[in-house]
CSV table of C-alpha atoms in Angstrom, one decimal:
chain,number,residue,atom,x,y,z
A,197,MET,CA,0.0,0.0,0.0
A,198,ARG,CA,2.8,2.4,0.9
A,199,GLN,CA,4.6,1.6,-2.3
A,200,PHE,CA,1.4,2.4,-4.2
A,201,TRP,CA,1.2,5.8,-2.7
A,202,GLU,CA,4.9,6.5,-3.2
A,203,GLU,CA,4.4,5.7,-6.9
A,204,LYS,CA,1.6,8.3,-6.9
A,205,PHE,CA,3.9,10.8,-5.3
A,206,ASN,CA,6.5,10.3,-8.0
A,207,ASN,CA,3.9,10.8,-10.6
A,208,GLY,CA,2.9,14.1,-9.0
A,209,PHE,CA,-0.5,12.7,-7.8
A,210,MET,CA,-0.1,14.4,-4.5
A,211,THR,CA,2.6,15.8,-2.3
A,212,SER,CA,4.1,14.0,0.6
A,213,ALA,CA,2.7,16.6,3.0
A,214,ALA,CA,-0.8,15.7,1.9
A,215,PHE,CA,-0.1,12.0,2.4
A,216,TYR,CA,1.2,12.5,5.9
A,217,ALA,CA,-1.9,14.7,6.7
A,218,ILE,CA,-4.2,11.9,5.5
A,219,GLU,CA,-2.2,9.4,7.4
A,220,PHE,CA,-2.5,11.5,10.6
A,221,ALA,CA,-6.2,12.0,10.1
A,222,VAL,CA,-6.9,8.2,9.6
A,223,ILE,CA,-4.8,7.2,12.6
A,224,THR,CA,-6.6,9.9,14.7
A,225,VAL,CA,-10.0,8.7,13.7
A,226,LEU,CA,-9.1,5.0,14.5
A,227,LEU,CA,-7.7,6.0,17.8
A,228,LEU,CA,-10.7,8.1,18.7
A,229,ILE,CA,-13.0,5.1,18.0
A,230,ALA,CA,-10.7,2.8,20.1
A,231,ARG,CA,-10.8,5.4,22.9
A,232,LYS,CA,-14.6,5.5,22.9
A,233,LEU,CA,-14.8,1.7,23.0
A,234,ALA,CA,-12.3,1.6,25.8
A,235,PHE,CA,-14.0,4.1,28.0
A,236,ALA,CA,-17.4,2.4,27.4
A,237,ALA,CA,-15.8,-0.9,28.6
A,238,LEU,CA,-14.2,0.9,31.6
A,239,ALA,CA,-17.5,2.5,32.5
A,240,ARG,CA,-19.2,-0.9,32.5
A,241,TRP,CA,-16.5,-2.3,34.7
A,242,ALA,CA,-16.5,0.6,37.1
A,243,GLY,CA,-20.3,0.3,37.5
A,244,LYS,CA,-19.8,-3.2,38.9
A,245,THR,CA,-17.4,-2.1,41.6
A,246,GLU,CA,-18.4,-0.7,45.0
A,247,THR,CA,-15.7,1.9,45.3
A,248,LYS,CA,-16.0,5.3,43.7
A,249,ALA,CA,-12.3,5.8,43.2
A,250,ASP,CA,-12.3,4.1,39.8
A,251,ASP,CA,-15.3,6.2,38.7
A,252,PHE,CA,-13.6,9.6,39.3
A,253,ILE,CA,-10.3,8.4,38.0
A,254,ILE,CA,-12.0,7.4,34.7
A,255,ASP,CA,-13.9,10.6,34.6
A,256,SER,CA,-10.7,12.6,35.3
A,257,ILE,CA,-8.8,11.1,32.4
A,258,LYS,CA,-11.6,11.1,29.9
A,259,TYR,CA,-11.0,14.5,28.4
A,260,PRO,CA,-7.1,14.5,28.8
A,261,SER,CA,-7.1,11.2,26.9
A,262,VAL,CA,-8.1,13.2,23.7
A,263,PHE,CA,-4.6,14.8,23.9
A,264,TRP,CA,-3.1,11.3,24.2
A,265,VAL,CA,-4.9,10.3,21.0
A,266,PHE,CA,-3.4,13.2,19.1
A,267,ALA,CA,0.1,12.6,20.6
A,268,THR,CA,0.0,8.9,19.6
A,269,ALA,CA,-1.2,9.9,16.1
A,270,ILE,CA,1.7,12.4,15.8
A,271,TYR,CA,4.2,9.8,17.0
A,272,ILE,CA,3.1,7.1,14.6
A,273,THR,CA,3.1,9.6,11.7
A,274,ILE,CA,6.6,10.8,12.5
A,275,ALA,CA,7.9,7.2,13.0
A,276,THR,CA,6.6,6.1,9.6
A,277,SER,CA,7.7,9.2,7.7
A,278,ASP,CA,10.8,10.5,6.1
A,279,LEU,CA,10.2,14.1,6.9
A,280,GLU,CA,13.1,16.6,7.1
A,281,PRO,CA,14.7,16.9,10.6
A,282,ARG,CA,13.3,20.3,11.2
A,283,PHE,CA,9.7,19.1,10.7
A,284,VAL,CA,10.4,16.1,12.9
A,285,ASN,CA,11.7,18.5,15.6
A,286,TYR,CA,8.4,20.5,15.3
A,287,GLY,CA,6.4,17.3,15.7
A,288,LEU,CA,8.4,16.1,18.7
A,289,LYS,CA,7.9,19.5,20.4
A,290,THR,CA,4.1,19.3,19.7
A,291,LEU,CA,4.2,15.8,21.1
A,292,TYR,CA,5.9,16.9,24.3
A,293,VAL,CA,3.4,19.8,24.8
A,294,LEU,CA,0.4,17.5,24.3
A,295,ILE,CA,1.7,14.8,26.7
A,296,THR,CA,2.7,17.3,29.4
A,297,LEU,CA,-0.6,19.3,29.1
A,298,SER,CA,-2.7,16.1,29.2
A,299,ILE,CA,-0.9,14.7,32.2
A,300,THR,CA,-1.2,18.1,34.0
A,301,LEU,CA,-4.9,18.3,33.3
A,302,ALA,CA,-5.4,14.7,34.5
A,303,ALA,CA,-3.4,15.3,37.6
A,304,ALA,CA,-5.3,18.4,38.4
A,305,ASN,CA,-8.7,16.7,38.0
A,306,ILE,CA,-7.6,13.6,40.1
A,307,ALA,CA,-6.1,15.8,42.8
A,308,SER,CA,-9.2,17.9,43.2
A,309,ARG,CA,-11.4,14.8,43.3
A,310,LEU,CA,-9.1,13.2,45.9
A,311,ALA,CA,-9.2,16.3,48.0
A,312,GLN,CA,-13.0,16.3,47.8
A,313,SER,CA,-13.1,12.6,48.8
A,314,ALA,CA,-10.7,13.1,51.7
A,315,ILE,CA,-12.6,16.1,53.1
A,316,GLU,CA,-15.9,14.3,52.9
A,317,LYS,CA,-14.5,11.3,54.7
A,318,SER,CA,-12.8,13.3,57.4
A,319,SER,CA,-15.9,15.5,57.9
A,320,PRO,CA,-19.1,13.6,56.9
A,321,GLY,CA,-21.6,16.0,55.3
A,322,ALA,CA,-18.9,18.7,54.6
A,323,ALA,CA,-18.4,19.9,51.1
A,324,VAL,CA,-15.3,21.1,49.2
A,325,THR,CA,-15.4,24.8,48.6
A,326,GLY,CA,-14.8,26.5,45.3
A,327,LEU,CA,-11.6,28.1,46.7
A,328,SER,CA,-10.0,24.8,47.7
A,329,ARG,CA,-10.7,23.2,44.3
A,330,ALA,CA,-9.4,26.3,42.5
A,331,VAL,CA,-6.2,26.4,44.5
A,332,ILE,CA,-5.4,22.8,43.9
A,333,ARG,CA,-6.0,23.1,40.1
A,334,VAL,CA,-4.1,26.4,39.7
A,335,VAL,CA,-1.0,25.1,41.6
A,336,ILE,CA,-0.8,21.9,39.5
A,337,LEU,CA,-1.5,23.7,36.2
A,338,ALA,CA,1.1,26.3,37.0
A,339,ILE,CA,3.7,23.6,37.6
A,340,GLY,CA,2.7,21.8,34.4
A,341,LEU,CA,3.1,25.1,32.4
A,342,LEU,CA,6.6,25.7,33.8
A,343,ILE,CA,7.6,22.1,33.0
A,344,THR,CA,6.3,22.5,29.5
A,345,LEU,CA,8.1,25.8,28.9
A,346,ASN,CA,11.3,24.4,30.3
A,347,GLY,CA,11.1,21.3,28.1
A,348,MET,CA,10.6,23.5,25.0
A,349,GLY,CA,13.9,25.3,25.8
A,350,VAL,CA,12.3,28.4,27.2
A,351,SER,CA,14.3,29.7,30.2
A,352,ILE,CA,11.9,30.0,33.1
A,353,THR,CA,14.4,31.8,35.4
A,354,PRO,CA,13.9,35.3,33.9
A,355,MET,CA,10.2,34.6,33.8
A,356,LEU,CA,10.1,33.8,37.5
A,357,THR,CA,12.1,36.9,38.2
A,358,ALA,CA,9.7,39.0,36.2
A,359,LEU,CA,6.8,37.4,37.9
A,360,GLY,CA,8.3,38.2,41.3
A,361,VAL,CA,8.7,41.9,40.4
A,362,GLY,CA,5.3,42.0,38.7
A,363,GLY,CA,3.8,40.1,41.6
A,364,LEU,CA,4.9,42.8,44.0
A,365,ALA,CA,3.3,45.5,41.9
A,366,VAL,CA,0.1,43.5,41.6
A,367,ALA,CA,0.1,42.8,45.4
A,368,LEU,CA,0.3,46.5,46.1
A,369,ALA,CA,-2.5,47.2,43.6
A,370,LEU,CA,-4.8,44.4,44.8
A,371,GLN,CA,-4.4,44.6,48.6
A,372,ASP,CA,-8.1,44.2,49.3
A,373,SER,CA,-8.5,41.2,46.9
A,374,LEU,CA,-5.4,39.5,48.3
A,375,SER,CA,-6.6,40.2,51.8
A,376,ASN,CA,-9.8,38.4,50.9
A,377,LEU,CA,-7.9,35.6,49.3
A,378,PHE,CA,-5.7,34.8,52.2
A,379,ALA,CA,-8.6,35.2,54.6
A,380,GLY,CA,-10.4,32.6,52.5
A,381,VAL,CA,-7.3,30.3,52.8
A,382,HIS,CA,-7.3,31.0,56.6
A,383,LEU,CA,-11.0,30.0,56.8
A,384,LEU,CA,-10.3,26.8,54.9
A,385,MET,CA,-7.2,25.9,57.1
A,386,GLU,CA,-8.6,26.7,60.5
A,387,ARG,CA,-12.2,25.9,59.5
A,388,PRO,CA,-14.1,28.0,62.1
A,389,VAL,CA,-17.0,27.7,59.7
A,390,ARG,CA,-17.8,25.0,57.1
A,391,VAL,CA,-20.1,24.7,54.1
A,392,GLY,CA,-23.5,23.8,55.5
A,393,ASP,CA,-23.0,25.5,58.9
A,394,TYR,CA,-25.7,27.9,60.2
A,395,ILE,CA,-23.9,31.0,61.4
A,396,LYS,CA,-24.6,34.5,62.6
A,397,ILE,CA,-21.9,37.2,62.3
A,398,ALA,CA,-21.5,40.4,64.4
A,399,SER,CA,-23.0,42.6,61.7
A,400,GLY,CA,-26.3,40.7,62.0
A,401,GLU,CA,-26.3,38.5,58.9
A,402,GLU,CA,-27.2,34.9,59.5
A,403,GLY,CA,-27.9,31.8,57.5
A,404,PHE,CA,-26.3,28.7,56.0
A,405,VAL,CA,-22.8,28.9,54.5
A,406,SER,CA,-23.3,27.8,50.9
A,407,ASP,CA,-19.7,28.4,49.6
A,408,ILE,CA,-16.4,29.9,50.6
A,409,GLY,CA,-14.8,31.4,47.4
A,410,TRP,CA,-11.5,33.0,46.7
A,411,ARG,CA,-12.8,36.5,47.6
A,412,THR,CA,-16.2,36.1,49.3
A,413,THR,CA,-18.3,33.7,51.4
A,414,ARG,CA,-21.9,33.2,50.4
A,415,ILE,CA,-24.5,32.8,53.2
A,416,ARG,CA,-28.0,31.6,52.3
A,417,GLN,CA,-30.7,33.1,54.6
A,418,LEU,CA,-33.8,31.3,55.6
A,419,SER,CA,-35.7,33.5,53.2
A,420,ASN,CA,-33.5,31.9,50.5
A,421,ASN,CA,-31.7,35.3,49.9
A,422,ILE,CA,-27.9,35.1,49.4
A,423,VAL,CA,-25.7,37.4,51.5
A,424,ILE,CA,-22.2,37.8,50.1
A,425,VAL,CA,-19.6,38.6,52.7
A,426,PRO,CA,-16.0,39.5,52.0
A,427,ASN,CA,-13.7,36.9,53.5
A,428,ASN,CA,-11.6,39.3,55.4
A,429,LYS,CA,-14.7,40.8,57.1
A,430,LEU,CA,-15.8,37.3,58.0
A,431,ALA,CA,-12.4,36.3,59.3
A,432,GLN,CA,-12.3,39.4,61.6
A,433,SER,CA,-15.9,39.1,62.7
A,434,THR,CA,-17.3,37.5,65.8
A,435,ILE,CA,-19.2,34.5,64.6
A,436,THR,CA,-21.9,32.5,66.4
């Protein structure tokens, strides 16, 4: 089959670039079909088990696996081609980015789900707040981004230095927002209140804590109204 297409190339039927594009597309479609069948089989298997760990692991890698499909298709296309070294180098860099990005996304999804499971086990009835999930995901994604840039030959030292200087300027400009952010982290660490608690603060607002975000805490009153309280105000307030 390959000899047939090579003869077509020599006759000017199509360029080698077009052939490799078709090869990549065919491999990608076949791998996507195999991925769909594999996840269907895994879902049936996970449904027969009592533990929920396999369910959220499968769910966490479902979307990052799309990147694995493209990475595998690129690798097979490069391995079976006679492309110029510079094009092979571009393909390998793309392959590296796809693999690193997919692993980072999968790790972020799994870590946030593990944190949720651990908190629910340690405190039955408690819920993971939006801030805790966001912090976990941002930290892992930031590490993955730095690893990706470093692997592509981009020096991250000047970038970290610039981020340090820029971070100082941003910190001065966003003192109130950062105060609320760290107050939210304090509320999550010390846990004076939890999602689901009925509280009353010194300023008179009372109700059930529905979420502790990166800047504010939402309190749902008995009348079903939502009171939004800045985290630093809540952290400094007397709470019943």
